[in-house]
XYZ file of C-alpha atoms in Angstrom:
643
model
C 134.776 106.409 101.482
C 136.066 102.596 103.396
C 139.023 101.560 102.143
C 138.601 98.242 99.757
C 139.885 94.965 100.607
C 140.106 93.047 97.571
C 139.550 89.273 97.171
C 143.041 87.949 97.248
C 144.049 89.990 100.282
C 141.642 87.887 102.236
C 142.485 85.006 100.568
C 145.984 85.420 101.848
C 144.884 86.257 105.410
C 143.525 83.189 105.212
C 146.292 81.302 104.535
C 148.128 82.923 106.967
C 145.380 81.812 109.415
C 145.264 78.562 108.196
C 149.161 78.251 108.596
C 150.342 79.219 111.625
C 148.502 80.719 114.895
C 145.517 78.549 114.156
C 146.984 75.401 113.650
C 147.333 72.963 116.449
C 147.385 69.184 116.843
C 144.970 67.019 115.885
C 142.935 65.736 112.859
C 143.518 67.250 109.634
C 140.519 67.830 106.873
C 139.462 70.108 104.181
C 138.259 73.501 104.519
C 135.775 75.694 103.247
C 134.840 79.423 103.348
C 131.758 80.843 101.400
C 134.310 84.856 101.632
C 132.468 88.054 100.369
C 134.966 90.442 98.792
C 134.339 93.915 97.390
C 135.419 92.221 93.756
C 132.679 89.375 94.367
C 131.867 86.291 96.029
C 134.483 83.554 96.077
C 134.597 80.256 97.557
C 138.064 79.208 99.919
C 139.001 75.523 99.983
C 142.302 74.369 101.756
C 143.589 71.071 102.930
C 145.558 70.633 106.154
C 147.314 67.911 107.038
C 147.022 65.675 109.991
C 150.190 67.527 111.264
C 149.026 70.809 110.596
C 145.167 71.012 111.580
C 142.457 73.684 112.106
C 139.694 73.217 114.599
C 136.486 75.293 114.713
C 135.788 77.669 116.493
C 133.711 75.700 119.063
C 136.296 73.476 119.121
C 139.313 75.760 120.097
C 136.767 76.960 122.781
C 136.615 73.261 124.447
C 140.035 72.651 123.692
C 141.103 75.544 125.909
C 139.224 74.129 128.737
C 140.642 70.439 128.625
C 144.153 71.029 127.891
C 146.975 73.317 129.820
C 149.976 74.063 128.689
C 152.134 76.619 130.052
C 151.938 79.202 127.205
C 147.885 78.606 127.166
C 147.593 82.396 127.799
C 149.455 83.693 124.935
C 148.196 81.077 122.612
C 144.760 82.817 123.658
C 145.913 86.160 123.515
C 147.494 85.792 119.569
C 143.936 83.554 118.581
C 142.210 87.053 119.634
C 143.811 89.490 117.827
C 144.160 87.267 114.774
C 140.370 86.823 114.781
C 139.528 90.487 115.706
C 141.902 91.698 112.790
C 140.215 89.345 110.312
C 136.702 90.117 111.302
C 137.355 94.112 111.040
C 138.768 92.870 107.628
C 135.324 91.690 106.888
C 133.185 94.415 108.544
C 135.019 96.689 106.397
C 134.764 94.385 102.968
C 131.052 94.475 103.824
C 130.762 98.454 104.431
C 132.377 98.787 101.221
C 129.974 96.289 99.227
C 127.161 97.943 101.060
C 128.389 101.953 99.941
C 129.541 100.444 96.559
C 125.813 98.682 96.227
C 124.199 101.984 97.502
C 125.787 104.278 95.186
C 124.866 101.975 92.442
C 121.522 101.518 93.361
C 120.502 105.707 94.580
C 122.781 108.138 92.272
C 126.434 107.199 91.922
C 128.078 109.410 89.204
C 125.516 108.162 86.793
C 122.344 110.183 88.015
C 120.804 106.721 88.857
C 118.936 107.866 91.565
C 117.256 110.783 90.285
C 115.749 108.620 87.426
C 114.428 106.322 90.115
C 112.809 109.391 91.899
C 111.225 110.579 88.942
C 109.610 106.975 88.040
C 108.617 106.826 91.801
C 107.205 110.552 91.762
C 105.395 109.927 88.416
C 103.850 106.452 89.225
C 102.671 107.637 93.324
C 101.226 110.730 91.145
C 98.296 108.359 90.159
C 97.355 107.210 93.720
C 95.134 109.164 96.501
C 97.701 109.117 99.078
C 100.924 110.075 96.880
C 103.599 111.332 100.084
C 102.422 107.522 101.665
C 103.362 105.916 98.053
C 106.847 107.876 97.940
C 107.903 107.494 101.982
C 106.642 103.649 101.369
C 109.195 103.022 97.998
C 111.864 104.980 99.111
C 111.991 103.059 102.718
C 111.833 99.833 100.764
C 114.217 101.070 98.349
C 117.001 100.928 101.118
C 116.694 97.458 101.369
C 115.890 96.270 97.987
C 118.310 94.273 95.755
C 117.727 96.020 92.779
C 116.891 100.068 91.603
C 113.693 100.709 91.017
C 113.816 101.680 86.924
C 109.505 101.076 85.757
C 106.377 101.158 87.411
C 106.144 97.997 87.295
C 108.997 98.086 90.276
C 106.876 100.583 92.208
C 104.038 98.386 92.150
C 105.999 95.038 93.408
C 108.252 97.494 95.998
C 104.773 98.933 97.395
C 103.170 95.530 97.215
C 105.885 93.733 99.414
C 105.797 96.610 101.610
C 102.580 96.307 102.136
C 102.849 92.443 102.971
C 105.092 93.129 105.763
C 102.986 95.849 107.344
C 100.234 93.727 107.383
C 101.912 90.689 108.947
C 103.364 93.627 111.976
C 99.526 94.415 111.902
C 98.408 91.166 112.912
C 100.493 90.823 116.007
C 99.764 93.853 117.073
C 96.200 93.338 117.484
C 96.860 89.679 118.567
C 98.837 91.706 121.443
C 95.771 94.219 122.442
C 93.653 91.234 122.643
C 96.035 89.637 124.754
C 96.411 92.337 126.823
C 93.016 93.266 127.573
C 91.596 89.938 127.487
C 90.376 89.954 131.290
C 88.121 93.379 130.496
C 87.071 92.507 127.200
C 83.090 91.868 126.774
C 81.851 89.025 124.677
C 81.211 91.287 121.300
C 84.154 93.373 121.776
C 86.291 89.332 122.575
C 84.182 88.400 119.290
C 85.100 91.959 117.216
C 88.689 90.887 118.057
C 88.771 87.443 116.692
C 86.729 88.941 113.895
C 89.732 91.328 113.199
C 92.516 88.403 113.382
C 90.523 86.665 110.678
C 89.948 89.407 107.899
C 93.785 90.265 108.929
C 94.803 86.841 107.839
C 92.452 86.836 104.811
C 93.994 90.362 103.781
C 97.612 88.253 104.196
C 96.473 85.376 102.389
C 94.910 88.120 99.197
C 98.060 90.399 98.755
C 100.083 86.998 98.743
C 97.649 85.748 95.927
C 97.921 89.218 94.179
C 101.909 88.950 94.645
C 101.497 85.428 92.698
C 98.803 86.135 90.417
C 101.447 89.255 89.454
C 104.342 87.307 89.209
C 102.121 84.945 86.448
C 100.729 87.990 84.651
C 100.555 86.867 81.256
C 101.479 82.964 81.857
C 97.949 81.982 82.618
C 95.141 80.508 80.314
C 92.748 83.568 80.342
C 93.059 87.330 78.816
C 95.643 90.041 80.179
C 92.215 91.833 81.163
C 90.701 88.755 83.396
C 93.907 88.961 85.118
C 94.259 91.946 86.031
C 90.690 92.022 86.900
C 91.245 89.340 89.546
C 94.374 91.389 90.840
C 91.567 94.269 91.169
C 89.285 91.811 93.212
C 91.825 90.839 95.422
C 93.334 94.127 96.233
C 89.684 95.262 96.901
C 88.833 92.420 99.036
C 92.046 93.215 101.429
C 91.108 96.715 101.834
C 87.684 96.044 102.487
C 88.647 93.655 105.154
C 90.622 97.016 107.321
C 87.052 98.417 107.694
C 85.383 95.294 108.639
C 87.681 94.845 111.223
C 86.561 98.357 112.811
C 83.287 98.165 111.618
C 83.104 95.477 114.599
C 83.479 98.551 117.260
C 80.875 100.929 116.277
C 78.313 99.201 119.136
C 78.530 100.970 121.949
C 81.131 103.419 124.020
C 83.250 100.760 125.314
C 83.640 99.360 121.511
C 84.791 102.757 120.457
C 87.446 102.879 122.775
C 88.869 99.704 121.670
C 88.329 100.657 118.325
C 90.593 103.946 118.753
C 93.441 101.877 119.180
C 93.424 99.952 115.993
C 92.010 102.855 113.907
C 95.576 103.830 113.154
C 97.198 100.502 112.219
C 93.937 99.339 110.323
C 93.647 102.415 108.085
C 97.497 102.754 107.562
C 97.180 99.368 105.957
C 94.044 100.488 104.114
C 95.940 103.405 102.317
C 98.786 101.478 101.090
C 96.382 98.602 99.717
C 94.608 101.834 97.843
C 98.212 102.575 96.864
C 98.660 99.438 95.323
C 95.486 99.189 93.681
C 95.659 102.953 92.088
C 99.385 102.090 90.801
C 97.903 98.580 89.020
C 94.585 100.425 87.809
C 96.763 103.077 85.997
C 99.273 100.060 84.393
C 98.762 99.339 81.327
C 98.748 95.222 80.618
C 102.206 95.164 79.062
C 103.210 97.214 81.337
C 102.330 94.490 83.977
C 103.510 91.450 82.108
C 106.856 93.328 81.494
C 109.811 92.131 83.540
C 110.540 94.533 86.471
C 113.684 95.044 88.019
C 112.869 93.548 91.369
C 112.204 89.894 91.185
C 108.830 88.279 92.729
C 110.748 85.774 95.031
C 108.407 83.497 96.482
C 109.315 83.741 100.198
C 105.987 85.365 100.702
C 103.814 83.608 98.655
C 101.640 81.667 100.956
C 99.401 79.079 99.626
C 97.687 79.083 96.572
C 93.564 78.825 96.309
C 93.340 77.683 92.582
C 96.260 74.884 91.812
C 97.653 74.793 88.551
C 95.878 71.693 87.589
C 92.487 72.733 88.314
C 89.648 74.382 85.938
C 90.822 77.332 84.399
C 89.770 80.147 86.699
C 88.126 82.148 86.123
C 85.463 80.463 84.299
C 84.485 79.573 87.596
C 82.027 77.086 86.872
C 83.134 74.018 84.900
C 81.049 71.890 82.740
C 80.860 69.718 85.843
C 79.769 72.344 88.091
C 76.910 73.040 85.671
C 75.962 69.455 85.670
C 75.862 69.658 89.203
C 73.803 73.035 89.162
C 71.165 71.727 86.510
C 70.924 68.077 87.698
C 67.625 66.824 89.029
C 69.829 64.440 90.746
C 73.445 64.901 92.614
C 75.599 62.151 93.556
C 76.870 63.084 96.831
C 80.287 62.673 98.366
C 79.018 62.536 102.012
C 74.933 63.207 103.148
C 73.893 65.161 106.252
C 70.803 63.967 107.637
C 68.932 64.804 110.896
C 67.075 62.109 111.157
C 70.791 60.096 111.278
C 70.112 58.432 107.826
C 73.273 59.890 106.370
C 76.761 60.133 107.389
C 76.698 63.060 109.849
C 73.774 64.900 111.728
C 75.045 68.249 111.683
C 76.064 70.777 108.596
C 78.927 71.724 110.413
C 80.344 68.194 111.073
C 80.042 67.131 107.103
C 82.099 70.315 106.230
C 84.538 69.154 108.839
C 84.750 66.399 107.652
C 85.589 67.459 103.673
C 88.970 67.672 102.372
C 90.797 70.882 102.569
C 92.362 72.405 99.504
C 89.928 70.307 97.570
C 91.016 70.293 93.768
C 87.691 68.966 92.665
C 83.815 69.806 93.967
C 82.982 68.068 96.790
C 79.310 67.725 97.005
C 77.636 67.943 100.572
C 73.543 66.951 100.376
C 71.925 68.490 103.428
C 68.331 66.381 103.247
C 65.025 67.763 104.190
C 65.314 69.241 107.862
C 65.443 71.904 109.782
C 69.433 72.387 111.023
C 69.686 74.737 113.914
C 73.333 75.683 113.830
C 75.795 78.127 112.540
C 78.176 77.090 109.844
C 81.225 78.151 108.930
C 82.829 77.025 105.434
C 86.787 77.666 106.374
C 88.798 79.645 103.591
C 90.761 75.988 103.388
C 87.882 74.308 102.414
C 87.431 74.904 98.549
C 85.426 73.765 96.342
C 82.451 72.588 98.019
C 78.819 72.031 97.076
C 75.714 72.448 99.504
C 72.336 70.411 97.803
C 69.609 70.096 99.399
C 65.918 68.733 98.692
C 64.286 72.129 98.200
C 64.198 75.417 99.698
C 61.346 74.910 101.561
C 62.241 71.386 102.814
C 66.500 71.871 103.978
C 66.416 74.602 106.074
C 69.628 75.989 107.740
C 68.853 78.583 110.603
C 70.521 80.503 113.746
C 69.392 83.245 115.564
C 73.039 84.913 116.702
C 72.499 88.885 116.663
C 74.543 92.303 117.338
C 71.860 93.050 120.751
C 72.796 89.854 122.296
C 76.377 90.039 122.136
C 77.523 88.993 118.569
C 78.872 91.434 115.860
C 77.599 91.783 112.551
C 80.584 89.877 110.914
C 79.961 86.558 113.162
C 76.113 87.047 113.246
C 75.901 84.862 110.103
C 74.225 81.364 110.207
C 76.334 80.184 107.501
C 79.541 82.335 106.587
C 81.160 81.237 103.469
C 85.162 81.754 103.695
C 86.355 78.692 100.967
C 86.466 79.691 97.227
C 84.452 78.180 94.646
C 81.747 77.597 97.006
C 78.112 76.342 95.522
C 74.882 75.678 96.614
C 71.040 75.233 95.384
C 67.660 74.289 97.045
C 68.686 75.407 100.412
C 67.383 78.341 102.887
C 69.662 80.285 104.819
C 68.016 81.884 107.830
C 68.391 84.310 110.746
C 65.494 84.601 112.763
C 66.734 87.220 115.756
C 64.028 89.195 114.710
C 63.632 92.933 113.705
C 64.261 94.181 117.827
C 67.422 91.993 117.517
C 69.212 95.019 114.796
C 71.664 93.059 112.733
C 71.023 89.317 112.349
C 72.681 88.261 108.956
C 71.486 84.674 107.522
C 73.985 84.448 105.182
C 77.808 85.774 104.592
C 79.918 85.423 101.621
C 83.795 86.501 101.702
C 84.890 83.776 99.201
C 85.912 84.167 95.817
C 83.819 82.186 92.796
C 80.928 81.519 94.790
C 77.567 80.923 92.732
C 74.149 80.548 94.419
C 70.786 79.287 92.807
C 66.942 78.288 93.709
C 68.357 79.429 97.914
C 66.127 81.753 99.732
C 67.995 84.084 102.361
C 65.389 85.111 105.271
C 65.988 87.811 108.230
C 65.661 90.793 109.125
C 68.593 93.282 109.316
C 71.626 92.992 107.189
C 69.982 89.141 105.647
C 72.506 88.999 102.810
C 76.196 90.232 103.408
C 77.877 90.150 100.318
C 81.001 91.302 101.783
C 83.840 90.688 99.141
C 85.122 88.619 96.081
C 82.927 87.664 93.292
C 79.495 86.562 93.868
C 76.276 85.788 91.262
C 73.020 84.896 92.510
C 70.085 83.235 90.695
C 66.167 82.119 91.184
C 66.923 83.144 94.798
C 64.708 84.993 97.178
C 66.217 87.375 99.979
C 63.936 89.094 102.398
C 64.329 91.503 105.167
C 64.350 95.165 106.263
C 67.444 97.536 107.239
C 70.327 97.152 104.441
C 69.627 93.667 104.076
C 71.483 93.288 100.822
C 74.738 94.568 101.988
C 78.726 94.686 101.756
C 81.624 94.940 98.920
C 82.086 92.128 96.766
C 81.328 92.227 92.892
C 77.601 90.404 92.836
C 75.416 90.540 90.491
C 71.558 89.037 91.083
C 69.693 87.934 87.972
C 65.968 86.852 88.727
C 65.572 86.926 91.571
C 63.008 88.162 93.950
C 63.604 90.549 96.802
C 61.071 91.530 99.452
C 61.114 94.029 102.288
C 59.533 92.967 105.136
C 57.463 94.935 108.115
C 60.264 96.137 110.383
C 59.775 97.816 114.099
C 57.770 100.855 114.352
C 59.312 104.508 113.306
C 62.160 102.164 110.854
C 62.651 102.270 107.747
C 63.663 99.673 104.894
C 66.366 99.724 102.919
C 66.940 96.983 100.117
C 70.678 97.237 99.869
C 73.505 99.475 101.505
C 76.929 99.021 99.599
C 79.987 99.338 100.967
C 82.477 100.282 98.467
C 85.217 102.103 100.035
C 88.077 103.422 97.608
C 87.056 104.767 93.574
C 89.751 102.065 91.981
C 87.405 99.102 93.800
C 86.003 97.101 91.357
C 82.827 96.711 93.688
C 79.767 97.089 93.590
C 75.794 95.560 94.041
C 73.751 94.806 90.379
C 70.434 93.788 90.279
C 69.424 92.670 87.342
C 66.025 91.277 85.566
C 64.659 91.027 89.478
C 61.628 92.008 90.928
C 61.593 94.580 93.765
C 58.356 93.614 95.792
C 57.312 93.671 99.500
C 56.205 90.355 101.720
C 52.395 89.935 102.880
C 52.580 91.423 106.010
C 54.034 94.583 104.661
C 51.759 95.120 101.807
C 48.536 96.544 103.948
C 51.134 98.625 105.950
C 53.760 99.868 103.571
C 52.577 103.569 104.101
C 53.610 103.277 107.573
C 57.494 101.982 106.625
C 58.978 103.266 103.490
C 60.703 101.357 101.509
C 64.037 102.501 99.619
C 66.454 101.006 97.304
C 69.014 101.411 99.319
C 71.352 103.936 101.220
C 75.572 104.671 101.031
C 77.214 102.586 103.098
C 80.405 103.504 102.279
C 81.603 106.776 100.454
C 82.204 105.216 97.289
C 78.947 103.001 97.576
C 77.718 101.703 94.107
C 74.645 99.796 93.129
C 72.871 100.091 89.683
C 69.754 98.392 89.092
C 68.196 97.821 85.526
C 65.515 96.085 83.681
C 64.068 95.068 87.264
C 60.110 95.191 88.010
C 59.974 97.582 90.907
C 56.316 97.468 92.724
C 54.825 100.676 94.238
C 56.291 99.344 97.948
C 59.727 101.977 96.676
C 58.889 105.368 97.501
C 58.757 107.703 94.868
C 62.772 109.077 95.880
C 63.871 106.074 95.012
C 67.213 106.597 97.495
C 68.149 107.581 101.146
C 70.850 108.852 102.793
C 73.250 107.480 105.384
C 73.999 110.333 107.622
C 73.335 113.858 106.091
C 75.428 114.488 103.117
C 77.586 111.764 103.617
C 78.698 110.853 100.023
C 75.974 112.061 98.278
C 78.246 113.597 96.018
C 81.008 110.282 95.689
C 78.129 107.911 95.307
C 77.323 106.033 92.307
C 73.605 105.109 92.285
C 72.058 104.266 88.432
C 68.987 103.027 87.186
C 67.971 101.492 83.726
C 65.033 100.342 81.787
C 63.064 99.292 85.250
C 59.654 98.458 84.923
C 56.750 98.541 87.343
C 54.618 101.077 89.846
C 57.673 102.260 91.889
C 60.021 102.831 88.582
C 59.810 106.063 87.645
C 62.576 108.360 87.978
C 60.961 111.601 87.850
C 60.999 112.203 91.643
C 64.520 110.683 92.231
C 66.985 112.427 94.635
C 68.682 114.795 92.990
C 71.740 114.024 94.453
C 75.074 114.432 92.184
C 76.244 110.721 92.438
C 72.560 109.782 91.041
C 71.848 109.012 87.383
C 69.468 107.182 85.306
C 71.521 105.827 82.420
C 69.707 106.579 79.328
C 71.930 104.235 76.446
C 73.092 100.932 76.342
C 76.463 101.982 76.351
C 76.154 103.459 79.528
C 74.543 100.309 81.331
C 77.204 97.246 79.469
C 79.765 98.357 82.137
C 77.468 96.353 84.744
C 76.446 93.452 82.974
C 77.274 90.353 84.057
C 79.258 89.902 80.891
C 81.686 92.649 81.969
C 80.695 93.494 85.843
C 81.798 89.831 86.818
C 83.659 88.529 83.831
C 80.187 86.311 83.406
C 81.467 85.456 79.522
C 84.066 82.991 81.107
C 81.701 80.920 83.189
C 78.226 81.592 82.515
C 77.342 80.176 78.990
C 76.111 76.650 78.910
C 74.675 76.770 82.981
C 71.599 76.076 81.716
C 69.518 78.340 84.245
C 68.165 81.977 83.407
C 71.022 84.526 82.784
C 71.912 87.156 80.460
C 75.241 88.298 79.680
C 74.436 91.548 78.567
C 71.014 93.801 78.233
């Protein structure tokens, strides 16, 4: 083991420093040295008189070039070895600190480190990709300032870990679309920039997790709401890795540049899952305990909900259900076509709204047809879309995957800013069925409640891609998966219609794209109706018609006490690609009602069930599927909190 040098050792090669060699004419002054010493931190103060003064460093340097005396050399010569002895003194105080620090903190005589394996071993036992969860804690463990001693310090080791991979992640891709900018091709430019963004949403999530962690247990709502919006976040993150290659499964040349994320995307993907398994299998005093290594706030990033705002999440205030039951809004700003409001354009008025918004901020679209896409920015929270009626204010785009978009940045209106609302509005696509996916609208925004909006396209209409979502007194109409994506959503009366696709395709009412078990994900319908549009109706035996199909291995939709019309066909389910997870699935029914709900020629398939008991359906009411009890009582518009 280095040798120690104590404290007052330096101290006195300090003096000596101070005293002789390094004292030359000039001004005097005090001195002050912040000194680390293998007995602790101390702090070095020493006045020199104006006969007997120290310059700095700098100083001595210009010194040596203005004045010449004849013993310049030698004065040189003794400044060098006096400095080079004192900063070996130093290198070898802070070897010592470091060996002391590392014994302490990985074995030392008192077994420390093998009681820090075992927690690690034990807590990476409960995750699906266990030599990952041990490689990641022990690398951070080198670095960290404190043993890891609970699993609580597995969790926050793995979760900063997993913060810094993902900001190396984002300039790497940044790079490869630097790179090959000049041979890129408009989708593959577009899949890029789509990447960049869910990258910086995944930031801007594990940063909320790593501050919604640090306040376990300090907020206004229940140990089990908390660590139920941990579970949203965490599963909003990892979603985003596959969107981000889901952008290059078009065509050849997509693939290729999809082979060179695949590795960086999915390494990020399994330590998110890592994260997420170790805070599914915590209990909640286990995660409001105080772990060894401190949350510091270096990473925390900004904040979506501010302290003073409603309490989240009861995501709708009593304002907000003013606003949502109100014959009449007062707006904060009107968008009008005609030019009788404030701006012409959606896109303009949500501009033009504050960001970081700590109260709604209600935008009234009037009666008009807006041909534009819209993008609500994840800065821009809070807002509130009104229009005059869902037939009347009519938002619509026609960007599509065949003419050069991808799916993500298809949308006519994508939804990035939490808390988002709107009512009496339609949101529509209108590529066409040729055109394959054309979405109308796309939510990625936490809190976001919709109600009396109509969603019309074709392919992939509604992408529900992450967060928490509810939907009410809407319609949504279209043909391939066109309710699809991974947030928590549940619809509640609402009507959904398959439309007449292209010749030799089938229609598929929802394709969910949940992606890990521990995701708290998943599509319920709920007290809809299941029905097909008028120009389907005389053809439907030429297209069938399913509930839906696995997106994603883990794919989950349940839909109960929903009038399902004869347009279903009598499987009920399809699947994606062979047996793709078929057996990993989790497709329910209950209580449906209707010509196309009976169960009795279902797919057999092992991750098919129709619950039979209430217990078995109150997992995915909107009481407990979306924490519904903390925001929907009092709305005033149809709803049900439990069966």
């Amino acid at each position: 083991m280095v040798g120690k040098v104590e404290g007052r050792k330096i101290r006195l090669f300090l003096d000596i420093l101070v005293e002789s060699e390094w004292s030359i004419g000039g001004r005097g002054g005090n001195f002050l040295f912040v000194v680390f010493g293998v007995d602790g931190p101390f702090l070095y103060h020493r006045q020199i008189s104006q006969s007997n003064s120290l310059l700095s460093t700098a100083q001595l340097s210009s010194m040596d070039n203005i004045h010449q005396p004849q013993n310049n050399h030698k004065i040189k010569r003794r400044r060098i070895l006096i400095l080079s002895a004192f900063l070996s003194l130093l290198v070898v105080a802070v070897v010592s600190i470091a060996v002391s620090q590392s014994h302490k903190n990985h074995g030392g005589s008192d077994g420390g480190g093998v009681a820090a394996q075992a927690v690690v071993k034990s807590t990476c036992a409960a995750t699906l990709y266990p030599d990952l969860c041990i490689s990641t804690i022990n690398a951070a463990a080198a670095t960290a300032s404190a043993a890891v001693k609970s699993s609580k310090d597995v969790l926050i080791t793995a979760l900063n870990y997993t913060i810094t991979t993902v900001e190396r992640n984002f300039f790497t891709v940044k790079k490869i679309a630097a790179g090959r900018k000049s041979s890129l091709t408009p989708r593959e430019k577009g899949a890029l920039h789509d990447c960049l963004e869910v990258i910086a949403d995944t930031l801007e999530e594990l940063r909320d997790s790593k501050a919604e962690l640090k306040d376990f247990g300090f907020k206004n709502y229940s140990l089990s709401d908390h660590k139920e919006k941990l579970m949203t976040l965490l599963s909003a993150a990892q979603t985003n890795q596959e969107s981000c290659l889901d952008g290059f499964s078009h065509d050849t040349a997509d693939k290729k540049i999809r082979e060179a994320l695949i590795a960086g995307q999915m390494h990020v993907f399994r330590l998110v899952s890592n994260v997420m398994a170790i805070l599914k299998n915590l209990t909640d005093a286990e995660i409001a305990a105080k772990g060894s290594n401190k949350m510091s706030d270096s990473s925390m990033g900004r904040r979506l909900e501010e302290e003073d705002q409603q309490a989240w999440p009861e995501w709708l205030s009593a304002g907000d259900r003013r606003l949502l039951q109100a014959s009449t809004v007062t707006p904060d700003i009107t968008v009008a076509a005609d030019g009788s409001g404030n701006y012409r354009t959606v896109a303009a008025a949500v501009a033009a709204a504050p960001s970081g918004s700590s109260r709604r901020y209600v935008i009234r679209i009037k009666a008009g047809v807006y041909r534009e896409n819209v993008e609500i920015p994840r800065a821009k929270t809070n807002l509130m879309f009104v229009g005059d009626g869902r037939t009347t204010t009519i938002i619509t785009g026609s960007r599509n995957v065949i003419d050069g978009s991808t799916t993500f940045n298809s949308a006519t209106v994508a939804v990035v800013g939490g808390g988002f609302l709107a009512r009496d509005i339609t949101f529509q696509n209108t590529a066409g069925p040729s055109k394959e996916q054309a979405v109308a609208l796309r939510v990625n925004a936490d809190l976001c409640a919709f109600y009396r909006c109509d969603m019309l396209a074709y392919q992939d209409t509604l992408y529900v891609h992450s967060l928490r979502q509810f939907y009410t007194g809407c319609i949504i109409v279209g043909t391939v998966d066109f309710i699809f994506g991974n947030a928590a959503v549940v619809l509640q009366n609402c009507d959904i219609h398959a439309r007449r696709p292209n010749s030799g395709q089938r229609n598929m009412v929802t394709a969910q794209g949940r992606d890990d078990p521990n995701q708290n994900t998943g599509i319920v319908i709920q007290k809809c109706r299941i029905g097909a549009t008028s120009d389907l109706k005389p053809v439907q035996s030429s297209f069938p018609t399913y509930l839906g199909r696995p997106w994603k291995e883990y794919s989950r939709t349940v839909i109960m006490q929903t009038e399902i019309s004869d347009v279903i066909n009598p499987a009920g389910w399809y699947m994606w690609n062979g047996n793709f997870a078929l057996d990993t699935l989790f497709y329910a029914e209950y209580q449906n009602t209707g010509a196309g709900a009976g169960t009795s020629n279902r797919v057999t398939w092992r991750g098919f069930r129709v619950l039979t008991s209430a217990s078995q359906a109150q997992p995915f009411t909107a009481g407990n599927f979306i924490g519904g009890g903390n925001w929907l009582s009092g709305t005033g518009f149809p709803f049900s909190l439990g069966l």
